CSV table of C-alpha atoms in Angstrom, one decimal:
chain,number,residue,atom,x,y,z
L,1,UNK,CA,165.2,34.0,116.8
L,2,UNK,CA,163.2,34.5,120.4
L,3,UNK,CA,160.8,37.9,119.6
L,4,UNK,CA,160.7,39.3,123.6
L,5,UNK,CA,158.4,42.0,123.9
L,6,UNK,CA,158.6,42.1,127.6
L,7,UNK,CA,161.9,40.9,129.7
L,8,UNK,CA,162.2,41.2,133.0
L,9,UNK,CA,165.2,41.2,134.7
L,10,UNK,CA,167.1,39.9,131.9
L,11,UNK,CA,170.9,39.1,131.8
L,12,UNK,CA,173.1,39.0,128.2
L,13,UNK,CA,176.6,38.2,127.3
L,14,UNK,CA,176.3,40.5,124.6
L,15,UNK,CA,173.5,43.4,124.4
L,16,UNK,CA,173.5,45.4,121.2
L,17,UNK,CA,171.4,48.8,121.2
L,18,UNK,CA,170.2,49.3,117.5
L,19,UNK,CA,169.2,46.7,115.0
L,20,UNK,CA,170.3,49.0,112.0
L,21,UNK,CA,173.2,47.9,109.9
L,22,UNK,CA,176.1,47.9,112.3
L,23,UNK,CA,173.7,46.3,115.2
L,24,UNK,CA,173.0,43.4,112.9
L,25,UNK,CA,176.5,43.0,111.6
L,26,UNK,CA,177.7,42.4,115.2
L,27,UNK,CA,174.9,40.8,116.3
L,28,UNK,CA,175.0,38.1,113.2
L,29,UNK,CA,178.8,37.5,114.6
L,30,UNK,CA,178.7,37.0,118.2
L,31,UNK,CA,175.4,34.8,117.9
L,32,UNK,CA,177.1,32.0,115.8
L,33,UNK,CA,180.2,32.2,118.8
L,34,UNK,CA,177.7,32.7,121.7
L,35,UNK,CA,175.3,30.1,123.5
L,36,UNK,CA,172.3,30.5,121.5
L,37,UNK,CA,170.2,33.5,123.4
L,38,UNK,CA,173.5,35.1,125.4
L,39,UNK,CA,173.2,37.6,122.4
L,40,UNK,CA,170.3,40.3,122.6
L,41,UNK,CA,169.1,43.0,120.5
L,42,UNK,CA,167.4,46.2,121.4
L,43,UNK,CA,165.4,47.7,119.1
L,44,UNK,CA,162.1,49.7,118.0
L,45,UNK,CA,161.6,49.5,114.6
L,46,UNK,CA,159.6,46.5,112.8
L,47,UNK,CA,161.3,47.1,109.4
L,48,UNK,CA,164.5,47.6,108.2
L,49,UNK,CA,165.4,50.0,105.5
L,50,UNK,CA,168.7,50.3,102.7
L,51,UNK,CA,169.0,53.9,103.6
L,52,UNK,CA,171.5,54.6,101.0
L,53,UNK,CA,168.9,54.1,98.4
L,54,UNK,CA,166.3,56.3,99.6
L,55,UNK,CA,168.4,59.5,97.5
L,56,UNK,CA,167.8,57.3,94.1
L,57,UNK,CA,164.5,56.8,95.3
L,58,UNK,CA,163.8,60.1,95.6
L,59,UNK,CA,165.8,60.9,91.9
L,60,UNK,CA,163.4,58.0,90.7
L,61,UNK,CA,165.9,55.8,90.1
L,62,UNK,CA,165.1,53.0,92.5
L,63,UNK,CA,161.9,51.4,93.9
L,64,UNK,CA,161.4,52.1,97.7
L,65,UNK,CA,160.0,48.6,98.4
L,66,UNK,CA,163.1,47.2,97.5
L,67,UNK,CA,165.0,48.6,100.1
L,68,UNK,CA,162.7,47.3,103.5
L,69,UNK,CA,163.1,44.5,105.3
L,70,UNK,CA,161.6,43.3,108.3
L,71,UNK,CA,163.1,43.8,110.8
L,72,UNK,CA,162.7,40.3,113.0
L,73,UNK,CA,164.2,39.1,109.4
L,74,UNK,CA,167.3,40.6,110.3
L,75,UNK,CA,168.1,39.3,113.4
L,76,UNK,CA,169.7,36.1,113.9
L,77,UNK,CA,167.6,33.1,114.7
L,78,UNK,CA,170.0,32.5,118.0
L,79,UNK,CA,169.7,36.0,119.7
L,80,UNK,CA,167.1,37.6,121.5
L,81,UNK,CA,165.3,40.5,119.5
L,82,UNK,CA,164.0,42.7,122.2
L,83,UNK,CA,162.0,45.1,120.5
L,84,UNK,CA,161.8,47.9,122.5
L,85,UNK,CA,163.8,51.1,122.4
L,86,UNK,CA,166.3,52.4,125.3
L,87,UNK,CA,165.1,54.4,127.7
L,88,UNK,CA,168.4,55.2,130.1
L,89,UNK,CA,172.1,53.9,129.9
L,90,UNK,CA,173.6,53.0,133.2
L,91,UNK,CA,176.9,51.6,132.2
L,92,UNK,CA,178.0,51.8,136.1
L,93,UNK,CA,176.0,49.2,136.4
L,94,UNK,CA,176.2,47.1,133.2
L,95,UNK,CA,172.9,47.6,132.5
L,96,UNK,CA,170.0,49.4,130.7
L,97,UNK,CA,166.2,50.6,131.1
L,98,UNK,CA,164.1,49.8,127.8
L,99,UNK,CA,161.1,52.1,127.4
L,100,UNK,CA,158.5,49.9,129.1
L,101,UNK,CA,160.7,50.3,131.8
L,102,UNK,CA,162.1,46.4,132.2
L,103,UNK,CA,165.9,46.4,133.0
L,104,UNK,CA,168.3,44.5,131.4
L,105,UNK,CA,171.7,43.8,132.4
L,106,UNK,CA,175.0,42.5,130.5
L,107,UNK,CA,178.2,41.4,130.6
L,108,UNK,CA,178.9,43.3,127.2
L,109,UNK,CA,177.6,46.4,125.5
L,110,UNK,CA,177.7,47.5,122.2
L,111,UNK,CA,176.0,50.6,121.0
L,112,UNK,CA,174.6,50.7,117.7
L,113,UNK,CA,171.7,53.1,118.3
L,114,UNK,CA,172.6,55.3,114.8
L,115,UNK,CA,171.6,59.4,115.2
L,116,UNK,CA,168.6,60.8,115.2
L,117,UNK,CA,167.2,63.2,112.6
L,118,UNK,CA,166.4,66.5,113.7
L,119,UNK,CA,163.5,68.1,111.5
L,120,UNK,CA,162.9,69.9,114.7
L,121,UNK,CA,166.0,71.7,115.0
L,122,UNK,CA,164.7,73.7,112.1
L,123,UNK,CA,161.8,76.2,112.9
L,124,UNK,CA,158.5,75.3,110.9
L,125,UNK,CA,160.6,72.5,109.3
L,126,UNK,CA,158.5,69.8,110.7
L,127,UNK,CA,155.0,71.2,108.9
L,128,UNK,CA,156.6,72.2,105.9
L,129,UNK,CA,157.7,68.5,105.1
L,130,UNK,CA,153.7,67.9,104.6
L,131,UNK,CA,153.3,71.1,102.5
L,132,UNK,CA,153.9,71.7,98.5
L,133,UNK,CA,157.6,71.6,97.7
L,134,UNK,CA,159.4,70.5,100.8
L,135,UNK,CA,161.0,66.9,101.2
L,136,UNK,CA,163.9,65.4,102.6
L,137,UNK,CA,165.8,61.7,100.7
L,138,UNK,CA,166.4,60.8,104.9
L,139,UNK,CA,163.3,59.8,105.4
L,140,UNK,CA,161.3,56.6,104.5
L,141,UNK,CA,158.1,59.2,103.8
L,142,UNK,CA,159.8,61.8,102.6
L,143,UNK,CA,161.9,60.3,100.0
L,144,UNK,CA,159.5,58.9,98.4
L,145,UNK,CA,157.8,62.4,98.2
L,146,UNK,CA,160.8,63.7,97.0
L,147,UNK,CA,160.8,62.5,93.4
L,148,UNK,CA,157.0,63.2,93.4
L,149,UNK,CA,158.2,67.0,93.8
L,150,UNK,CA,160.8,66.3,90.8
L,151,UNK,CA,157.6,65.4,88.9
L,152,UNK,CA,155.8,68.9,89.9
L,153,UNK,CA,158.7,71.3,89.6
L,154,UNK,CA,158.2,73.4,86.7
L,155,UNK,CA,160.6,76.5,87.3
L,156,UNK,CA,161.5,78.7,90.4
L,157,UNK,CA,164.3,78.0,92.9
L,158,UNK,CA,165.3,74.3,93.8
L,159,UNK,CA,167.1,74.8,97.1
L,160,UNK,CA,169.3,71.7,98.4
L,161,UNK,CA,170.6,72.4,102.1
L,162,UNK,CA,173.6,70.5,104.3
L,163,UNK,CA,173.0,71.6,107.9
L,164,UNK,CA,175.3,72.5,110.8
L,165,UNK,CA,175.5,69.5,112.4
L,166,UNK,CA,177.1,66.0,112.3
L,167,UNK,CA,174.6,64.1,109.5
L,168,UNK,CA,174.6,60.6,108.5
L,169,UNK,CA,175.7,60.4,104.3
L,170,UNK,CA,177.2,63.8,104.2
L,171,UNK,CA,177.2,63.4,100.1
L,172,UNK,CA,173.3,62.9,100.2
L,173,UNK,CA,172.3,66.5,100.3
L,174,UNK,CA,174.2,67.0,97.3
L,175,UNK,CA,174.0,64.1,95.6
L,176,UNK,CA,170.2,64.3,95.0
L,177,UNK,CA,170.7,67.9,93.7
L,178,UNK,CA,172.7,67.0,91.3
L,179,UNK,CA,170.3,63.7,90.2
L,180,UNK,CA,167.2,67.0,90.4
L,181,UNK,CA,168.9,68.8,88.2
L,182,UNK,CA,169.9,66.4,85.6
L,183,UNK,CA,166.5,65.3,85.4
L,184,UNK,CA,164.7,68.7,85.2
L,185,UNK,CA,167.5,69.2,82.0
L,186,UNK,CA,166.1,66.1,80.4
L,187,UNK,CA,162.4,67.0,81.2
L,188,UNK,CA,163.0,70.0,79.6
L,189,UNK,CA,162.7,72.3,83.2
L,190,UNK,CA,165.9,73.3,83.1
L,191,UNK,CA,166.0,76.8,81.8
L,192,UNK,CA,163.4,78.0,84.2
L,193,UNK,CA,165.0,76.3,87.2
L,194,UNK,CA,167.8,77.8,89.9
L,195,UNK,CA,169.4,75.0,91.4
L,196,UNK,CA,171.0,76.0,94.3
L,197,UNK,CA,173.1,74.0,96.8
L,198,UNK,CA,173.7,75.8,100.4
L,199,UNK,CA,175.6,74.4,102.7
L,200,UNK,CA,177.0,75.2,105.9
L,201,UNK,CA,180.2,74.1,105.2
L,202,UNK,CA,183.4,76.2,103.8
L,203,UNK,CA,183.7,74.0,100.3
L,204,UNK,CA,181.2,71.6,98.7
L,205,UNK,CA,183.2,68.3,100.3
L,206,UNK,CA,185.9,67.6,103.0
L,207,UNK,CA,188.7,65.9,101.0
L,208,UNK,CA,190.3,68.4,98.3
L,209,UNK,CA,190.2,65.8,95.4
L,210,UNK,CA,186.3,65.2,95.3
L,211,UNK,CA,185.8,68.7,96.0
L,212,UNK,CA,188.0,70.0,93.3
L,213,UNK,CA,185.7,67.6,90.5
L,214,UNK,CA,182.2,68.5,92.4
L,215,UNK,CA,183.0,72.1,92.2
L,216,UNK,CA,183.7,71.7,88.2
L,217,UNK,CA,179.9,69.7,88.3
L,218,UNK,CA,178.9,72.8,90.0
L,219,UNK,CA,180.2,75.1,87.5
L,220,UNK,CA,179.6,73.1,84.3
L,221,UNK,CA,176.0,72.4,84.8
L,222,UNK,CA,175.8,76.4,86.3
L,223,UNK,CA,174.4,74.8,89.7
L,224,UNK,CA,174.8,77.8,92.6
L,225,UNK,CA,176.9,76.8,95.1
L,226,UNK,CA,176.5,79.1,98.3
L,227,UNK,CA,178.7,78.5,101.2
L,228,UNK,CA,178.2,78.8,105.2
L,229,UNK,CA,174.5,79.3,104.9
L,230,UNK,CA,172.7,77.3,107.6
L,231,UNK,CA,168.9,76.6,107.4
L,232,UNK,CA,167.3,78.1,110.8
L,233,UNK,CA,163.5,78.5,109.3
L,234,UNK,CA,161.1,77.5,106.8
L,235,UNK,CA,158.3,79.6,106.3
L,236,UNK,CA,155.5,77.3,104.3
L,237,UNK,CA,152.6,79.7,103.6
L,238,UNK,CA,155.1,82.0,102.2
L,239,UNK,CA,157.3,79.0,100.5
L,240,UNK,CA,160.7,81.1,102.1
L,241,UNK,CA,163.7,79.3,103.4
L,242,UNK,CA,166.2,81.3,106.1
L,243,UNK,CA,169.3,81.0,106.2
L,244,UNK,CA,171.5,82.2,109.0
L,245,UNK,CA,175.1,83.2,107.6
L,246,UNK,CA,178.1,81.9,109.1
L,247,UNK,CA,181.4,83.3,109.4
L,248,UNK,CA,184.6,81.5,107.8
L,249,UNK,CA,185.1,79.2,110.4
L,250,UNK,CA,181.3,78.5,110.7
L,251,UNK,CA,180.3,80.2,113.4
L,252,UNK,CA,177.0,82.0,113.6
L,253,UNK,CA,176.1,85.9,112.5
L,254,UNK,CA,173.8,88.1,112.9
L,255,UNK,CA,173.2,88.0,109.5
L,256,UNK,CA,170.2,86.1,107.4
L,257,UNK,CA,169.4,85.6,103.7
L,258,UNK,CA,165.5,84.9,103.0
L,259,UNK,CA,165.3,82.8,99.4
L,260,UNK,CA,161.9,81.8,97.7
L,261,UNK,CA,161.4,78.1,97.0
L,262,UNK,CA,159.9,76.0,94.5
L,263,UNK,CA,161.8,73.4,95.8
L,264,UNK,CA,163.3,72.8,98.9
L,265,UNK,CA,165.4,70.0,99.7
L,266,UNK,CA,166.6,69.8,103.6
L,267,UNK,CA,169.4,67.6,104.6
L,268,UNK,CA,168.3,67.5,108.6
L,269,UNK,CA,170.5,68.5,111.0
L,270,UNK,CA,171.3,65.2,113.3
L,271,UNK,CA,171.8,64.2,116.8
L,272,UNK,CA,172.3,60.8,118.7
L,273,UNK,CA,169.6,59.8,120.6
L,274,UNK,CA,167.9,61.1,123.8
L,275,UNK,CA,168.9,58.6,125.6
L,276,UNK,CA,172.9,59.0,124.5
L,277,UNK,CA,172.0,62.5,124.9
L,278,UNK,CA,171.2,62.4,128.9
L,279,UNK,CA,173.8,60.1,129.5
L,280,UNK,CA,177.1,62.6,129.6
L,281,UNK,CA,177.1,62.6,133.2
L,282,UNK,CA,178.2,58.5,133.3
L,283,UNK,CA,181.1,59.6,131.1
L,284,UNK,CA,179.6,57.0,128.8
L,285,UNK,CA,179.0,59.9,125.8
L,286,UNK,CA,180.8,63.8,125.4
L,287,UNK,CA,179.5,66.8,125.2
L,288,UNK,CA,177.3,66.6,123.3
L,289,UNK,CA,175.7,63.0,123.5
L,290,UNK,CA,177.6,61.5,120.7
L,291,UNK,CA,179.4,57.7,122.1
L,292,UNK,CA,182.8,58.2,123.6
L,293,UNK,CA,185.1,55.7,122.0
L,294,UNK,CA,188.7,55.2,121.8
L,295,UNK,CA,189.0,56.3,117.6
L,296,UNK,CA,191.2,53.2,117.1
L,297,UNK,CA,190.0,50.3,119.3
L,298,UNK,CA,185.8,51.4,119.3
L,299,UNK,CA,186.2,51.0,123.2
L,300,UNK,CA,184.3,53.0,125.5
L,301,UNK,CA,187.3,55.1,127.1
L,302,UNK,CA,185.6,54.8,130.4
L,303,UNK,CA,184.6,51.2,130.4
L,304,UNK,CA,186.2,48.6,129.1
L,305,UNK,CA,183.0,46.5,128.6
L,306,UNK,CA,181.3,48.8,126.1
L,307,UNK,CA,181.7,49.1,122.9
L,308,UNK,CA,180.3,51.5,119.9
L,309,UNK,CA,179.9,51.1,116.1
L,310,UNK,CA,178.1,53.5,113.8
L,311,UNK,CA,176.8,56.9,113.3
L,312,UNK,CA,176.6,57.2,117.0
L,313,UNK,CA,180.0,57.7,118.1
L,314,UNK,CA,182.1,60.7,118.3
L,315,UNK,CA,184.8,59.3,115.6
L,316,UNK,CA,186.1,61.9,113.2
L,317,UNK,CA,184.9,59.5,109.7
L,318,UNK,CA,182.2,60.5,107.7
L,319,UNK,CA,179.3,58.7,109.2
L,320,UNK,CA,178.5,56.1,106.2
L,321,UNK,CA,177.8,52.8,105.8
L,322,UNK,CA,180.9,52.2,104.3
L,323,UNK,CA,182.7,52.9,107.5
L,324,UNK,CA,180.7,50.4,109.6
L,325,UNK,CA,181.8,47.4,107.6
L,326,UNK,CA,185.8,48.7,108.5
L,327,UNK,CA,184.6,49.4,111.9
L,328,UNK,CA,183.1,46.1,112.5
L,329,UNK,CA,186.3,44.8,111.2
L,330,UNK,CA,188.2,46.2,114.3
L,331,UNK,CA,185.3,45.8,116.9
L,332,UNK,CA,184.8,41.9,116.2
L,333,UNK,CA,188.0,41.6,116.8
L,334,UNK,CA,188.5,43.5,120.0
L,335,UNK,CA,185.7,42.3,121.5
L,336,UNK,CA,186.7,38.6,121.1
L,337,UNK,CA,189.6,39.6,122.6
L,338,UNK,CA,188.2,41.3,125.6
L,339,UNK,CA,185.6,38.7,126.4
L,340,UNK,CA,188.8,36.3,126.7
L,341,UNK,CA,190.8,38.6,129.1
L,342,UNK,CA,192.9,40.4,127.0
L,343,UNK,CA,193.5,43.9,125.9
L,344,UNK,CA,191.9,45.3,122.4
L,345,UNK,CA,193.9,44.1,119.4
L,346,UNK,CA,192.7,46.1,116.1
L,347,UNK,CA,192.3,49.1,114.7
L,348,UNK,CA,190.0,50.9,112.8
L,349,UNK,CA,191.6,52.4,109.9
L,350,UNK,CA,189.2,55.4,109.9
L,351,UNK,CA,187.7,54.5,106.3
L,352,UNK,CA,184.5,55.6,105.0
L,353,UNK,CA,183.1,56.0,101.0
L,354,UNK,CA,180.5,58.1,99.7
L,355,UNK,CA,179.7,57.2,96.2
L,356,UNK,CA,178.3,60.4,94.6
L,357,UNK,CA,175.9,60.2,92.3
L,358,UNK,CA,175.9,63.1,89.7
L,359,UNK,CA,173.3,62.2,87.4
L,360,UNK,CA,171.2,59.1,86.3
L,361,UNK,CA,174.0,57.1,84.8
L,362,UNK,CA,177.7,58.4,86.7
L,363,UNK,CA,179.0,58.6,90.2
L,364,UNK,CA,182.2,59.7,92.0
L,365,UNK,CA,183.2,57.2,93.8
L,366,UNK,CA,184.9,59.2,97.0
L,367,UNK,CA,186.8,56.5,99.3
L,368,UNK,CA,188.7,58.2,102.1
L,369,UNK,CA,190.0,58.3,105.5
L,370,UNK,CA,191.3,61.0,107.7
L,371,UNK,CA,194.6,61.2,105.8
L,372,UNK,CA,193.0,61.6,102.6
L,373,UNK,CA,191.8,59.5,99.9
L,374,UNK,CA,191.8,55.3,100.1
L,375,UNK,CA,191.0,54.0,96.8
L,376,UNK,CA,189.9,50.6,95.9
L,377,UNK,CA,190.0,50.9,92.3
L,378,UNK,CA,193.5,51.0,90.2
L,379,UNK,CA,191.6,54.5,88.4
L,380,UNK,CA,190.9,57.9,89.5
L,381,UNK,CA,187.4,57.8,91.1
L,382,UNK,CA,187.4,61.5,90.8
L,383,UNK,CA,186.3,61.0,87.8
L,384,UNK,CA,182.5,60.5,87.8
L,385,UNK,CA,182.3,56.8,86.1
L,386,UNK,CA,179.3,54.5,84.4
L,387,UNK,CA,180.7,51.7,86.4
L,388,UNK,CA,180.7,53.4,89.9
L,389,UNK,CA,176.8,54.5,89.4
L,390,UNK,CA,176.3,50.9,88.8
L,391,UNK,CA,178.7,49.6,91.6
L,392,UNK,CA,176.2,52.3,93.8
L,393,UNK,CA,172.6,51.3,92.3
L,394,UNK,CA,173.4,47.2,92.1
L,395,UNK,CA,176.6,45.8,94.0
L,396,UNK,CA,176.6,47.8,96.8
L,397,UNK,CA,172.3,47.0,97.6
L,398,UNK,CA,174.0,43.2,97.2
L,399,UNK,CA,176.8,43.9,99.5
L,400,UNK,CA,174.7,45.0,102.5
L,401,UNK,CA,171.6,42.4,102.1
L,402,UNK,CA,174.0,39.3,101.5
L,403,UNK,CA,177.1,40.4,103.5
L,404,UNK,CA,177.3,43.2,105.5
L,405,UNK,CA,174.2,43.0,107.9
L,406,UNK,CA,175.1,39.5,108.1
L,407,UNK,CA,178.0,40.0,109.7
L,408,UNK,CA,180.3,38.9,106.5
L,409,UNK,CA,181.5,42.5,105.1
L,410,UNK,CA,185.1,43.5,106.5
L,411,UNK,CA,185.0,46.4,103.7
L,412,UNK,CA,187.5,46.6,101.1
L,413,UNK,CA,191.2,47.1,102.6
L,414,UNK,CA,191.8,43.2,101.1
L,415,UNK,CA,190.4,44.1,97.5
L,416,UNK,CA,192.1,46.7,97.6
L,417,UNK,CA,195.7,45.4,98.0
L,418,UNK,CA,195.2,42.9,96.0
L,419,UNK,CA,194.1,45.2,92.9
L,420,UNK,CA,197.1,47.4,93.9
L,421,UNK,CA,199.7,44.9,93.5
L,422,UNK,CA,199.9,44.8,97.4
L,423,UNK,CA,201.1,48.8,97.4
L,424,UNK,CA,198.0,49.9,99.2
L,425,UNK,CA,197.2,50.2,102.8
């Protein structure tokens, strides 16, 4: 792998923005087809983390230093790791401005860049993270303060919030509620402890199986669930959270609810990046700065030489890392076919999973699509399961390291035929 710092005036085959999951996954492909160093990857970061452990880091049921990397491990020795971040998208021109200002042009784009996480959308939010009973699992710093606030919680309100935008791991918020409040029963916290989970969203999940078996968790272990509240302030000194009401179809009201917190867990609201952000005008990203994609092919609808995977696109799956490994699926395969001439050839199948853990030893495992539920296993995955916490804390940690960022994951759809006798899409 060539480390560039610097590059000026540099030309790609293939440039991937984002050296994330889905960046690497691509990027470990197209460098074992490509000359060695037509493939380049854009990226800031110097280490690479397992995101979907930090929520069991923060229940205290995995060790953060398992899940970094560096990142210059992650990149294939026969690309180009630029690491820099974007600083302006001109697809017009097949190129890009990294943040030092050195442009780089390409024959091929894929965007990879993930979202961003928006502590800042939340008033006060940003100072309350480093004050006494605020933390958030998104965050390398903050999950690991999370659990440390699981330690101090002795009784008061434990507030978990899902916010009112798009968010990466949309079972997170809840999932480390329900890991808090099985460990304050066992520490013996329990009786002097409100859980509450408020969310912005009508019902506790999206597809009506899960929800109907988290809303009996909810019940069962007397966790208060509290619909189409949306987060808009946190108030440190007086350890207050604000919630703006929303009406049933999740618009805002003029009406607030102020709750005192031990506890307050904040699933950020999330956005793509600046960058993605300022480029609607090129027709390159929607409204509102999310990657504008064919759903099917991944394709740019504007030009045919771009490309998106990830959280940053404007796809209606739930943005997991589940979903990339079916996306990249589809996107290898189109772009293959595009670089030789021809028109896109795959489709993604619009799956995603979201294995949710509800206590230290049991998960639901949700697999879904648009259409419903997708499931792998020949069971009912409603049903919170030994062996799905385990598939969570071990296989999947396995899955990503050894396949997936490698370029080597397709996701499931083949398991799962075969373990449905074929009947399965």
């Amino acid at each position: 792998m060539k480390v560039s710092p610097v590059v000026l005036n540099a030309h790609y085959k293939l440039l991937v923005v984002g050296g994330g999951a889905s960046g690497c996954a691509i990027s470990h492909h197209f460098a074992k087809c490509l000359p060695k160093n037509q493939v380049a990857v854009l990226d800031p970061s110097t280490k690479h983390y397992y995101q979907p452990g930090f929520t069991l880091v923060g229940g205290g049921l995995m060790n953060f230093n398992s899940l970094v990397r560096q990142e210059r491990d992650m990149i294939h020795p026969n690309s180009t790791w630029i690491n820099e971040g974007v600083q302006q998208f001109r697809p017009e021109l097949s190129k890009i401005l990294t943040t030092s200002g050195e442009e780089i042009t390409y024959d091929y784009l894929v965007i990879a860049t993930g979202l961003q996480l928006r502590y800042d959308m939340v008033k006060g939010l940003p100072e309350a993270l480093d004050t006494p009973g605020v933390c958030s699992i998104y965050h390398p710093k903050y999950a690991q303060k999370t659990f440390k606030e699981l330690e101090r919680f002795q009784s008061g309100n434990a507030i978990f919030t899902f916010p009112n935008t798009p968010i990466k791991c949309a079972g997170a918020p809840q999932k480390i509620c329900y890991i808090a409040e099985d460990y304050f029963t066992k520490h013996g916290k329990r009786e002097g402890a409100t859980v509450m989970y408020n969310t912005t969203l009508g019902r506790i999940f999206g597809v009506e199986k899960y929800a109907k078996a988290l809303t009996k968790i909810v019940e069962t272990r007397n966790i208060q669930l509290n619909t189409r509240h949306n987060l808009v302030e946190v108030k440190p000194q007086e350890r207050e959270a604000v919630f703006q009401l929303l009406d049933s179809e999740g618009k805002p009201t003029d009406n607030y609810k102020t709750y005192e917190y031990s506890l307050l867990h904040v699933g950020p609201p999330c956005s793509p990046i600046a960058p993605l952000r300022e480029a609607v005008s090129t027709g390159l990203t929607d409204a509102n700065g999310w990657v504008n994609v064919d759903p099917l092919s991944l394709q740019s609808v504007k030009y045919d030489n771009v490309f998106g995977i990830g959280d940053c696109l404007n796809t209606p799956n739930a943005k997991t890392a589940a979903a990339i490994s079916s996306q990249f699926k589809a996107l290898r395969k189109n772009l293959h076919s595009v670089m030789d001439g021809k028109g896109v050839v795959a489709q993604y199948d619009g799956y995603a999973s979201c294995p949710l853990v509800v206590d230290s030893r049991h998960a639901i495992l949700a697999e879904f699509n648009s259409a419903g539920p997708l499931e792998t296993l020949p069971v009912d995955q409603a049903k919170p399961m030994v062996i799905s916490y385990f598939m969570k804390r071990y296989l999947m940690p396995f899955l990503y390291w050894n396949f997936l960022v490698k370029g080597l994951w397709n996701g499931p759809a083949t398991i799962r035929k075969i373990l449905h006798l074929g009947m399965s899409k």
